JSON list of C-alpha atoms and ligand atoms in Angstrom, two decimals:
[
{"chain": "A", "resi": 265, "resn": "MET", "atom": "CA", "xyz": [0.00, 0.00, 0.00]},
{"chain": "A", "resi": 266, "resn": "VAL", "atom": "CA", "xyz": [1.41, 3.38, -1.04]},
{"chain": "A", "resi": 267, "resn": "GLU", "atom": "CA", "xyz": [1.27, 6.24, 1.35]},
{"chain": "A", "resi": 268, "resn": "ILE", "atom": "CA", "xyz": [2.69, 9.74, 1.21]},
{"chain": "A", "resi": 269, "resn": "ALA", "atom": "CA", "xyz": [3.53, 10.57, 4.78]},
{"chain": "A", "resi": 270, "resn": "LEU", "atom": "CA", "xyz": [2.83, 13.98, 6.21]},
{"chain": "A", "resi": 271, "resn": "GLN", "atom": "CA", "xyz": [5.91, 16.04, 6.88]},
{"chain": "A", "resi": 272, "resn": "TYR", "atom": "CA", "xyz": [5.84, 17.50, 10.32]},
{"chain": "A", "resi": 273, "resn": "THR", "atom": "CA", "xyz": [7.56, 20.69, 11.43]},
{"chain": "A", "resi": 274, "resn": "ASN", "atom": "CA", "xyz": [8.57, 21.69, 14.94]},
{"chain": "A", "resi": 275, "resn": "ARG", "atom": "CA", "xyz": [6.56, 24.91, 14.80]},
{"chain": "A", "resi": 276, "resn": "MET", "atom": "CA", "xyz": [4.44, 25.50, 17.88]},
{"chain": "A", "resi": 277, "resn": "PRO", "atom": "CA", "xyz": [0.86, 26.60, 17.26]},
{"chain": "A", "resi": 278, "resn": "ASN", "atom": "CA", "xyz": [-0.18, 30.08, 18.38]},
{"chain": "A", "resi": 279, "resn": "LYS", "atom": "CA", "xyz": [-3.86, 30.11, 19.24]},
{"chain": "A", "resi": 280, "resn": "ARG", "atom": "CA", "xyz": [-6.28, 27.25, 18.63]},
{"chain": "A", "resi": 281, "resn": "LYS", "atom": "CA", "xyz": [-7.65, 27.51, 15.14]},
{"chain": "A", "resi": 282, "resn": "LYS", "atom": "CA", "xyz": [-11.42, 27.31, 14.79]},
{"chain": "A", "resi": 283, "resn": "LEU", "atom": "CA", "xyz": [-12.59, 24.64, 12.39]},
{"chain": "A", "resi": 284, "resn": "ALA", "atom": "CA", "xyz": [-15.68, 24.42, 10.21]},
{"chain": "A", "resi": 285, "resn": "VAL", "atom": "CA", "xyz": [-16.65, 21.17, 8.49]},
{"chain": "A", "resi": 286, "resn": "LEU", "atom": "CA", "xyz": [-18.79, 21.50, 5.34]},
{"chain": "A", "resi": 287, "resn": "VAL", "atom": "CA", "xyz": [-21.14, 18.63, 4.48]},
{"chain": "A", "resi": 288, "resn": "SER", "atom": "CA", "xyz": [-23.94, 17.75, 2.07]},
{"chain": "A", "resi": 289, "resn": "GLY", "atom": "CA", "xyz": [-24.54, 14.05, 2.71]},
{"chain": "A", "resi": 290, "resn": "THR", "atom": "CA", "xyz": [-24.30, 11.23, 5.18]},
{"chain": "A", "resi": 291, "resn": "GLY", "atom": "CA", "xyz": [-21.48, 12.88, 7.11]},
{"chain": "A", "resi": 292, "resn": "THR", "atom": "CA", "xyz": [-19.64, 9.71, 8.07]},
{"chain": "A", "resi": 293, "resn": "LEU", "atom": "CA", "xyz": [-16.29, 11.51, 7.85]},
{"chain": "A", "resi": 294, "resn": "LEU", "atom": "CA", "xyz": [-17.58, 14.19, 10.22]},
{"chain": "A", "resi": 295, "resn": "GLU", "atom": "CA", "xyz": [-18.97, 11.49, 12.48]},
{"chain": "A", "resi": 296, "resn": "SER", "atom": "CA", "xyz": [-15.61, 9.77, 12.76]},
{"chain": "A", "resi": 297, "resn": "PHE", "atom": "CA", "xyz": [-13.89, 13.11, 13.50]},
{"chain": "A", "resi": 298, "resn": "LEU", "atom": "CA", "xyz": [-16.30, 13.79, 16.35]},
{"chain": "A", "resi": 299, "resn": "ASN", "atom": "CA", "xyz": [-15.97, 10.23, 17.65]},
{"chain": "A", "resi": 300, "resn": "GLU", "atom": "CA", "xyz": [-12.22, 10.69, 17.72]},
{"chain": "A", "resi": 301, "resn": "GLY", "atom": "CA", "xyz": [-12.56, 13.90, 19.72]},
{"chain": "A", "resi": 302, "resn": "LEU", "atom": "CA", "xyz": [-11.71, 16.49, 17.07]},
{"chain": "A", "resi": 303, "resn": "GLN", "atom": "CA", "xyz": [-13.02, 19.88, 18.12]},
{"chain": "A", "resi": 304, "resn": "VAL", "atom": "CA", "xyz": [-15.33, 21.16, 15.40]},
{"chain": "A", "resi": 305, "resn": "ASP", "atom": "CA", "xyz": [-16.63, 24.70, 15.86]},
{"chain": "A", "resi": 306, "resn": "LEU", "atom": "CA", "xyz": [-19.22, 24.73, 13.10]},
{"chain": "A", "resi": 307, "resn": "VAL", "atom": "CA", "xyz": [-20.91, 22.28, 10.75]},
{"chain": "A", "resi": 308, "resn": "LEU", "atom": "CA", "xyz": [-22.23, 24.03, 7.66]},
{"chain": "A", "resi": 309, "resn": "ALA", "atom": "CA", "xyz": [-24.42, 22.34, 5.06]},
{"chain": "A", "resi": 310, "resn": "ASP", "atom": "CA", "xyz": [-25.96, 23.42, 1.78]},
{"chain": "A", "resi": 311, "resn": "ARG", "atom": "CA", "xyz": [-29.00, 21.12, 2.19]},
{"chain": "A", "resi": 312, "resn": "PRO", "atom": "CA", "xyz": [-30.75, 19.18, 4.92]},
{"chain": "A", "resi": 313, "resn": "CYS", "atom": "CA", "xyz": [-28.76, 15.95, 5.30]},
{"chain": "A", "resi": 314, "resn": "ARG", "atom": "CA", "xyz": [-27.71, 13.40, 7.89]},
{"chain": "A", "resi": 315, "resn": "GLY", "atom": "CA", "xyz": [-24.42, 15.26, 8.40]},
{"chain": "A", "resi": 316, "resn": "ILE", "atom": "CA", "xyz": [-26.10, 18.37, 9.79]},
{"chain": "A", "resi": 317, "resn": "ASP", "atom": "CA", "xyz": [-29.43, 16.96, 11.01]},
{"chain": "A", "resi": 318, "resn": "GLU", "atom": "CA", "xyz": [-28.10, 13.98, 12.94]},
{"chain": "A", "resi": 319, "resn": "VAL", "atom": "CA", "xyz": [-24.32, 13.88, 13.24]},
{"chain": "A", "resi": 320, "resn": "ALA", "atom": "CA", "xyz": [-23.71, 17.52, 14.17]},
{"chain": "A", "resi": 321, "resn": "GLN", "atom": "CA", "xyz": [-26.73, 17.59, 16.49]},
{"chain": "A", "resi": 322, "resn": "LYS", "atom": "CA", "xyz": [-25.60, 14.45, 18.29]},
{"chain": "A", "resi": 323, "resn": "GLY", "atom": "CA", "xyz": [-22.11, 15.92, 18.68]},
{"chain": "A", "resi": 324, "resn": "ASN", "atom": "CA", "xyz": [-23.55, 19.21, 20.01]},
{"chain": "A", "resi": 325, "resn": "VAL", "atom": "CA", "xyz": [-21.74, 21.16, 17.31]},
{"chain": "A", "resi": 326, "resn": "PRO", "atom": "CA", "xyz": [-23.21, 24.51, 16.21]},
{"chain": "A", "resi": 327, "resn": "THR", "atom": "CA", "xyz": [-24.78, 24.27, 12.77]},
{"chain": "A", "resi": 328, "resn": "GLU", "atom": "CA", "xyz": [-25.58, 26.60, 9.90]},
{"chain": "A", "resi": 329, "resn": "LEU", "atom": "CA", "xyz": [-27.76, 25.48, 7.03]},
{"chain": "A", "resi": 330, "resn": "VAL", "atom": "CA", "xyz": [-27.03, 27.78, 4.10]},
{"chain": "A", "resi": 331, "resn": "LEU", "atom": "CA", "xyz": [-29.77, 26.37, 1.99]},
{"chain": "A", "resi": 332, "resn": "ARG", "atom": "CA", "xyz": [-29.11, 26.10, -1.71]},
{"chain": "A", "resi": 333, "resn": "THR", "atom": "CA", "xyz": [-32.41, 26.32, -3.51]},
{"chain": "A", "resi": 334, "resn": "ASP", "atom": "CA", "xyz": [-31.21, 26.64, -7.09]},
{"chain": "A", "resi": 335, "resn": "PHE", "atom": "CA", "xyz": [-29.45, 23.76, -8.81]},
{"chain": "A", "resi": 336, "resn": "SER", "atom": "CA", "xyz": [-29.92, 25.19, -12.30]},
{"chain": "A", "resi": 337, "resn": "LYS", "atom": "CA", "xyz": [-27.28, 26.76, -14.52]},
{"chain": "A", "resi": 338, "resn": "ASN", "atom": "CA", "xyz": [-28.52, 30.17, -13.34]},
{"chain": "A", "resi": 339, "resn": "PHE", "atom": "CA", "xyz": [-27.38, 29.45, -9.79]},
{"chain": "A", "resi": 340, "resn": "ASP", "atom": "CA", "xyz": [-25.93, 32.64, -8.32]},
{"chain": "A", "resi": 341, "resn": "ARG", "atom": "CA", "xyz": [-22.74, 31.09, -6.98]},
{"chain": "A", "resi": 342, "resn": "GLU", "atom": "CA", "xyz": [-21.28, 34.41, -5.90]},
{"chain": "A", "resi": 343, "resn": "ALA", "atom": "CA", "xyz": [-24.32, 35.40, -3.82]},
{"chain": "A", "resi": 344, "resn": "TYR", "atom": "CA", "xyz": [-24.48, 31.94, -2.28]},
{"chain": "A", "resi": 345, "resn": "THR", "atom": "CA", "xyz": [-20.77, 32.06, -1.42]},
{"chain": "A", "resi": 346, "resn": "HIS", "atom": "CA", "xyz": [-21.29, 35.38, 0.35]},
{"chain": "A", "resi": 347, "resn": "LEU", "atom": "CA", "xyz": [-23.89, 33.75, 2.58]},
{"chain": "A", "resi": 348, "resn": "VAL", "atom": "CA", "xyz": [-21.42, 30.96, 3.38]},
{"chain": "A", "resi": 349, "resn": "LEU", "atom": "CA", "xyz": [-18.73, 33.54, 4.13]},
{"chain": "A", "resi": 350, "resn": "ALA", "atom": "CA", "xyz": [-21.07, 35.41, 6.48]},
{"chain": "A", "resi": 351, "resn": "ALA", "atom": "CA", "xyz": [-21.79, 32.20, 8.41]},
{"chain": "A", "resi": 352, "resn": "LEU", "atom": "CA", "xyz": [-18.09, 31.39, 8.67]},
{"chain": "A", "resi": 353, "resn": "LYS", "atom": "CA", "xyz": [-17.36, 34.92, 9.88]},
{"chain": "A", "resi": 354, "resn": "LYS", "atom": "CA", "xyz": [-20.08, 34.71, 12.53]},
{"chain": "A", "resi": 355, "resn": "TYR", "atom": "CA", "xyz": [-18.23, 31.76, 14.10]},
{"chain": "A", "resi": 356, "resn": "GLU", "atom": "CA", "xyz": [-14.77, 33.31, 13.52]},
{"chain": "A", "resi": 357, "resn": "ILE", "atom": "CA", "xyz": [-13.70, 30.25, 11.56]},
{"chain": "A", "resi": 358, "resn": "ASP", "atom": "CA", "xyz": [-10.00, 29.95, 10.67]},
{"chain": "A", "resi": 359, "resn": "VAL", "atom": "CA", "xyz": [-9.84, 26.62, 8.81]},
{"chain": "A", "resi": 360, "resn": "ILE", "atom": "CA", "xyz": [-12.41, 24.89, 6.61]},
{"chain": "A", "resi": 361, "resn": "ALA", "atom": "CA", "xyz": [-12.56, 21.14, 5.97]},
{"chain": "A", "resi": 362, "resn": "MET", "atom": "CA", "xyz": [-14.83, 20.07, 3.14]},
{"chain": "A", "resi": 363, "resn": "ALA", "atom": "CA", "xyz": [-16.19, 16.61, 3.88]},
{"chain": "A", "resi": 364, "resn": "GLY", "atom": "CA", "xyz": [-18.53, 15.68, 1.08]},
{"chain": "A", "resi": 365, "resn": "PHE", "atom": "CA", "xyz": [-19.75, 19.24, 0.40]},
{"chain": "A", "resi": 366, "resn": "ASN", "atom": "CA", "xyz": [-21.41, 19.26, -2.99]},
{"chain": "A", "resi": 367, "resn": "THR", "atom": "CA", "xyz": [-21.59, 22.91, -3.96]},
{"chain": "A", "resi": 368, "resn": "VAL", "atom": "CA", "xyz": [-18.60, 24.45, -5.75]},
{"chain": "A", "resi": 369, "resn": "LEU", "atom": "CA", "xyz": [-18.02, 27.80, -4.07]},
{"chain": "A", "resi": 370, "resn": "ALA", "atom": "CA", "xyz": [-17.02, 31.01, -5.86]},
{"chain": "A", "resi": 371, "resn": "PRO", "atom": "CA", "xyz": [-13.47, 32.44, -5.87]},
{"chain": "A", "resi": 372, "resn": "SER", "atom": "CA", "xyz": [-14.49, 35.00, -3.21]},
{"chain": "A", "resi": 373, "resn": "LEU", "atom": "CA", "xyz": [-14.25, 32.20, -0.62]},
{"chain": "A", "resi": 374, "resn": "PHE", "atom": "CA", "xyz": [-10.65, 31.58, -1.62]},
{"chain": "A", "resi": 375, "resn": "GLU", "atom": "CA", "xyz": [-9.82, 35.29, -1.49]},
{"chain": "A", "resi": 376, "resn": "VAL", "atom": "CA", "xyz": [-10.68, 35.21, 2.22]},
{"chain": "A", "resi": 377, "resn": "TYR", "atom": "CA", "xyz": [-9.63, 31.65, 3.14]},
{"chain": "A", "resi": 378, "resn": "GLY", "atom": "CA", "xyz": [-6.98, 30.87, 0.51]},
{"chain": "A", "resi": 379, "resn": "GLY", "atom": "CA", "xyz": [-4.62, 28.14, 1.73]},
{"chain": "A", "resi": 380, "resn": "LYS", "atom": "CA", "xyz": [-6.87, 27.37, 4.70]},
{"chain": "A", "resi": 381, "resn": "ILE", "atom": "CA", "xyz": [-9.43, 25.14, 2.99]},
{"chain": "A", "resi": 382, "resn": "LEU", "atom": "CA", "xyz": [-8.87, 21.39, 2.99]},
{"chain": "A", "resi": 383, "resn": "ASN", "atom": "CA", "xyz": [-10.65, 18.83, 0.86]},
{"chain": "A", "resi": 384, "resn": "THR", "atom": "CA", "xyz": [-10.60, 15.09, 0.55]},
{"chain": "A", "resi": 385, "resn": "HIS", "atom": "CA", "xyz": [-11.20, 13.41, -2.77]},
{"chain": "A", "resi": 386, "resn": "PRO", "atom": "CA", "xyz": [-12.00, 9.69, -3.16]},
{"chain": "A", "resi": 387, "resn": "ALA", "atom": "CA", "xyz": [-9.35, 9.00, -5.82]},
{"chain": "A", "resi": 388, "resn": "LEU", "atom": "CA", "xyz": [-5.62, 9.44, -6.28]},
{"chain": "A", "resi": 389, "resn": "LEU", "atom": "CA", "xyz": [-5.39, 12.95, -7.72]},
{"chain": "A", "resi": 390, "resn": "PRO", "atom": "CA", "xyz": [-4.61, 14.15, -10.30]},
{"chain": "A", "resi": 391, "resn": "SER", "atom": "CA", "xyz": [-6.50, 11.11, -11.66]},
{"chain": "A", "resi": 392, "resn": "PHE", "atom": "CA", "xyz": [-10.28, 10.93, -11.62]},
{"chain": "A", "resi": 393, "resn": "LYS", "atom": "CA", "xyz": [-11.18, 14.46, -10.60]},
{"chain": "A", "resi": 394, "resn": "GLY", "atom": "CA", "xyz": [-14.78, 15.51, -10.20]},
{"chain": "A", "resi": 395, "resn": "HIS", "atom": "CA", "xyz": [-17.95, 14.26, -8.63]},
{"chain": "A", "resi": 396, "resn": "TYR", "atom": "CA", "xyz": [-17.62, 10.68, -9.89]},
{"chain": "A", "resi": 397, "resn": "GLY", "atom": "CA", "xyz": [-14.06, 9.90, -8.83]},
{"chain": "A", "resi": 398, "resn": "VAL", "atom": "CA", "xyz": [-14.95, 6.43, -7.52]},
{"chain": "A", "resi": 399, "resn": "ARG", "atom": "CA", "xyz": [-17.16, 5.49, -10.48]},
{"chain": "A", "resi": 400, "resn": "ASP", "atom": "CA", "xyz": [-14.65, 6.79, -13.02]},
{"chain": "A", "resi": 401, "resn": "ALA", "atom": "CA", "xyz": [-11.73, 4.84, -11.51]},
{"chain": "A", "resi": 402, "resn": "LEU", "atom": "CA", "xyz": [-13.81, 1.67, -11.56]},
{"chain": "A", "resi": 403, "resn": "ALA", "atom": "CA", "xyz": [-14.96, 2.24, -15.13]},
{"chain": "A", "resi": 404, "resn": "TYR", "atom": "CA", "xyz": [-11.40, 2.91, -16.30]},
{"chain": "A", "resi": 405, "resn": "GLY", "atom": "CA", "xyz": [-10.29, -0.41, -14.90]},
{"chain": "A", "resi": 406, "resn": "VAL", "atom": "CA", "xyz": [-7.42, 0.78, -12.72]},
{"chain": "A", "resi": 407, "resn": "LYS", "atom": "CA", "xyz": [-6.34, -1.77, -10.13]},
{"chain": "A", "resi": 408, "resn": "VAL", "atom": "CA", "xyz": [-5.49, 0.74, -7.44]},
{"chain": "A", "resi": 409, "resn": "THR", "atom": "CA", "xyz": [-7.25, 3.94, -6.46]},
{"chain": "A", "resi": 410, "resn": "GLY", "atom": "CA", "xyz": [-7.42, 5.70, -3.09]},
{"chain": "A", "resi": 411, "resn": "CYS", "atom": "CA", "xyz": [-7.96, 9.05, -1.47]},
{"chain": "A", "resi": 412, "resn": "THR", "atom": "CA", "xyz": [-6.24, 12.41, -1.55]},
{"chain": "A", "resi": 413, "resn": "VAL", "atom": "CA", "xyz": [-6.27, 15.17, 1.03]},
{"chain": "A", "resi": 414, "resn": "HIS", "atom": "CA", "xyz": [-5.32, 18.49, -0.49]},
{"chain": "A", "resi": 415, "resn": "ILE", "atom": "CA", "xyz": [-5.54, 22.25, -0.18]},
{"chain": "A", "resi": 416, "resn": "ALA", "atom": "CA", "xyz": [-8.68, 23.35, -2.03]},
{"chain": "A", "resi": 417, "resn": "THR", "atom": "CA", "xyz": [-8.49, 26.04, -4.69]},
{"chain": "A", "resi": 418, "resn": "PRO", "atom": "CA", "xyz": [-11.15, 27.62, -6.94]},
{"chain": "A", "resi": 419, "resn": "GLU", "atom": "CA", "xyz": [-10.38, 24.85, -9.44]},
{"chain": "A", "resi": 420, "resn": "VAL", "atom": "CA", "xyz": [-12.16, 21.67, -8.36]},
{"chain": "A", "resi": 421, "resn": "ASP", "atom": "CA", "xyz": [-9.79, 18.94, -7.07]},
{"chain": "A", "resi": 422, "resn": "GLU", "atom": "CA", "xyz": [-6.69, 21.03, -7.77]},
{"chain": "A", "resi": 423, "resn": "GLY", "atom": "CA", "xyz": [-4.30, 22.34, -5.14]},
{"chain": "A", "resi": 424, "resn": "LYS", "atom": "CA", "xyz": [-1.30, 21.16, -3.19]},
{"chain": "A", "resi": 425, "resn": "ILE", "atom": "CA", "xyz": [-1.55, 17.50, -2.20]},
{"chain": "A", "resi": 426, "resn": "LEU", "atom": "CA", "xyz": [-0.96, 16.95, 1.51]},
{"chain": "A", "resi": 427, "resn": "ALA", "atom": "CA", "xyz": [-1.54, 13.21, 1.87]},
{"chain": "A", "resi": 428, "resn": "GLN", "atom": "CA", "xyz": [-2.58, 10.21, -0.18]},
{"chain": "A", "resi": 429, "resn": "LYS", "atom": "CA", "xyz": [-3.32, 6.59, 0.54]},
{"chain": "A", "resi": 430, "resn": "ALA", "atom": "CA", "xyz": [-3.94, 3.79, -1.91]},
{"chain": "A", "resi": 431, "resn": "VAL", "atom": "CA", "xyz": [-6.86, 1.36, -1.91]},
{"chain": "A", "resi": 432, "resn": "GLU", "atom": "CA", "xyz": [-6.87, -1.80, -4.01]},
{"chain": "A", "resi": 433, "resn": "ILE", "atom": "CA", "xyz": [-9.80, -2.40, -6.35]},
{"chain": "A", "resi": 434, "resn": "PHE", "atom": "CA", "xyz": [-11.22, -5.92, -6.18]},
{"chain": "A", "resi": 435, "resn": "PRO", "atom": "CA", "xyz": [-12.70, -7.66, -9.26]},
{"chain": "A", "resi": 436, "resn": "ASN", "atom": "CA", "xyz": [-16.20, -7.78, -7.74]},
{"chain": "A", "resi": 437, "resn": "ASP", "atom": "CA", "xyz": [-16.22, -4.19, -6.47]},
{"chain": "A", "resi": 438, "resn": "THR", "atom": "CA", "xyz": [-19.23, -1.97, -7.04]},
{"chain": "A", "resi": 439, "resn": "GLU", "atom": "CA", "xyz": [-19.11, 1.81, -6.78]},
{"chain": "A", "resi": 440, "resn": "SER", "atom": "CA", "xyz": [-20.56, 1.65, -3.31]},
{"chain": "A", "resi": 441, "resn": "SER", "atom": "CA", "xyz": [-18.35, -1.19, -1.98]},
{"chain": "A", "resi": 442, "resn": "LEU", "atom": "CA", "xyz": [-15.27, 0.58, -3.29]},
{"chain": "A", "resi": 443, "resn": "HIS", "atom": "CA", "xyz": [-16.34, 3.98, -1.97]},
{"chain": "A", "resi": 444, "resn": "GLU", "atom": "CA", "xyz": [-16.94, 2.48, 1.45]},
{"chain": "A", "resi": 445, "resn": "ARG", "atom": "CA", "xyz": [-13.42, 1.01, 1.54]},
{"chain": "A", "resi": 446, "resn": "ILE", "atom": "CA", "xyz": [-11.98, 4.34, 0.42]},
{"chain": "A", "resi": 447, "resn": "LYS", "atom": "CA", "xyz": [-13.91, 6.13, 3.15]},
{"chain": "A", "resi": 448, "resn": "GLU", "atom": "CA", "xyz": [-12.48, 3.77, 5.76]},
{"chain": "A", "resi": 449, "resn": "VAL", "atom": "CA", "xyz": [-9.03, 4.98, 4.74]},
{"chain": "A", "resi": 450, "resn": "GLU", "atom": "CA", "xyz": [-10.12, 8.61, 4.35]},
{"chain": "A", "resi": 451, "resn": "ARG", "atom": "CA", "xyz": [-11.46, 8.78, 7.89]},
{"chain": "A", "resi": 452, "resn": "SER", "atom": "CA", "xyz": [-8.06, 8.34, 9.50]},
{"chain": "A", "resi": 453, "resn": "LEU", "atom": "CA", "xyz": [-5.98, 10.07, 6.82]},
{"chain": "A", "resi": 454, "resn": "TYR", "atom": "CA", "xyz": [-8.17, 13.18, 6.73]},
{"chain": "A", "resi": 455, "resn": "LEU", "atom": "CA", "xyz": [-8.39, 13.38, 10.52]},
{"chain": "A", "resi": 456, "resn": "GLU", "atom": "CA", "xyz": [-4.63, 13.07, 10.87]},
{"chain": "A", "resi": 457, "resn": "THR", "atom": "CA", "xyz": [-4.10, 15.75, 8.22]},
{"chain": "A", "resi": 458, "resn": "ILE", "atom": "CA", "xyz": [-6.63, 18.16, 9.71]},
{"chain": "A", "resi": 459, "resn": "ARG", "atom": "CA", "xyz": [-5.08, 17.78, 13.16]},
{"chain": "A", "resi": 460, "resn": "ALA", "atom": "CA", "xyz": [-1.60, 18.47, 11.84]},
{"chain": "A", "resi": 461, "resn": "PHE", "atom": "CA", "xyz": [-2.82, 21.36, 9.68]},
{"chain": "A", "resi": 462, "resn": "ILE", "atom": "CA", "xyz": [-4.65, 23.23, 12.43]},
{"chain": "A", "resi": 463, "resn": "ALA", "atom": "CA", "xyz": [-1.64, 22.76, 14.69]},
{"chain": "A", "resi": 464, "resn": "ASP", "atom": "CA", "xyz": [0.60, 24.32, 11.99]},
{"chain": "A", "resi": 465, "resn": "GLN", "atom": "CA", "xyz": [2.56, 21.09, 11.79]},
{"chain": "A", "resi": 466, "resn": "ILE", "atom": "CA", "xyz": [2.49, 20.51, 8.07]},
{"chain": "A", "resi": 467, "resn": "ASN", "atom": "CA", "xyz": [5.47, 21.66, 6.11]},
{"chain": "A", "resi": 468, "resn": "PHE", "atom": "CA", "xyz": [4.38, 22.69, 2.63]},
{"chain": "B", "resi": 680, "resn": "GRF", "atom": "C1", "xyz": [-15.98, 11.24, 0.82]},
{"chain": "B", "resi": 680, "resn": "GRF", "atom": "O1", "xyz": [-15.61, 10.08, 0.11]},
{"chain": "B", "resi": 680, "resn": "GRF", "atom": "C2", "xyz": [-15.31, 12.45, 0.22]},
{"chain": "B", "resi": 680, "resn": "GRF", "atom": "O2", "xyz": [-14.06, 12.20, -0.32]},
{"chain": "B", "resi": 680, "resn": "GRF", "atom": "C3", "xyz": [-16.28, 12.83, -0.86]},
{"chain": "B", "resi": 680, "resn": "GRF", "atom": "O3", "xyz": [-17.54, 12.64, -0.27]},
{"chain": "B", "resi": 680, "resn": "GRF", "atom": "C4", "xyz": [-17.45, 11.58, 0.67]},
{"chain": "B", "resi": 680, "resn": "GRF", "atom": "C5", "xyz": [-18.08, 12.05, 1.95]},
{"chain": "B", "resi": 680, "resn": "GRF", "atom": "O4", "xyz": [-18.67, 11.00, 2.64]},
{"chain": "B", "resi": 680, "resn": "GRF", "atom": "N1", "xyz": [-16.03, 14.17, -1.35]},
{"chain": "B", "resi": 680, "resn": "GRF", "atom": "P1", "xyz": [-19.59, 11.23, 3.93]},
{"chain": "B", "resi": 680, "resn": "GRF", "atom": "O5", "xyz": [-20.74, 12.13, 3.56]},
{"chain": "B", "resi": 680, "resn": "GRF", "atom": "O6", "xyz": [-18.73, 11.83, 5.01]},
{"chain": "B", "resi": 680, "resn": "GRF", "atom": "O7", "xyz": [-20.04, 9.85, 4.32]}
]
């Protein structure tokens, strides 16, 4: 199994950084973070979903639903992003971890939080970018895929790679069986990366 280890520095953190986790779905990554004791200061969602309705509530984490009502091509991404920014500001958020958040946010988010937004993608970037990373890897017939934790940029699934871990594809895998195995790996890799990142311990 291939793994790119995180590089730690000896820098001491200044003040505790406040973390927001952005979700749109089942929120199993968020759930594992909370179970492992990660302090999350805000869970923000773009739609009602298990991540905000059940997981965040159960973990007693403050929530903000910034409801996206328009999924058409006329979606006002900029206006929506401003609402997200206002919510993040209200909670004085320093670092953002996207964990299955399904709205692409406008560049204005990155003007404020550039370099402080983390994302995890269920494939080995730069291969299989986009919403169907698991499905596309399976369809291509690769034998190994995995997950990638990276700094998010306005370009989807671009940005400095912080950590990767490989997952073998089995001949009888379906999209969901494979995605579940990837998520098992993501849960620990993403948590480890977030912890190191908010403690200023990643050298990049
Ligand atoms: C993860 O595989 C992540 O990489 C992708 O969405 C999934 C989130 O899963 N962007 P969950 O909602 O936390 O279960």
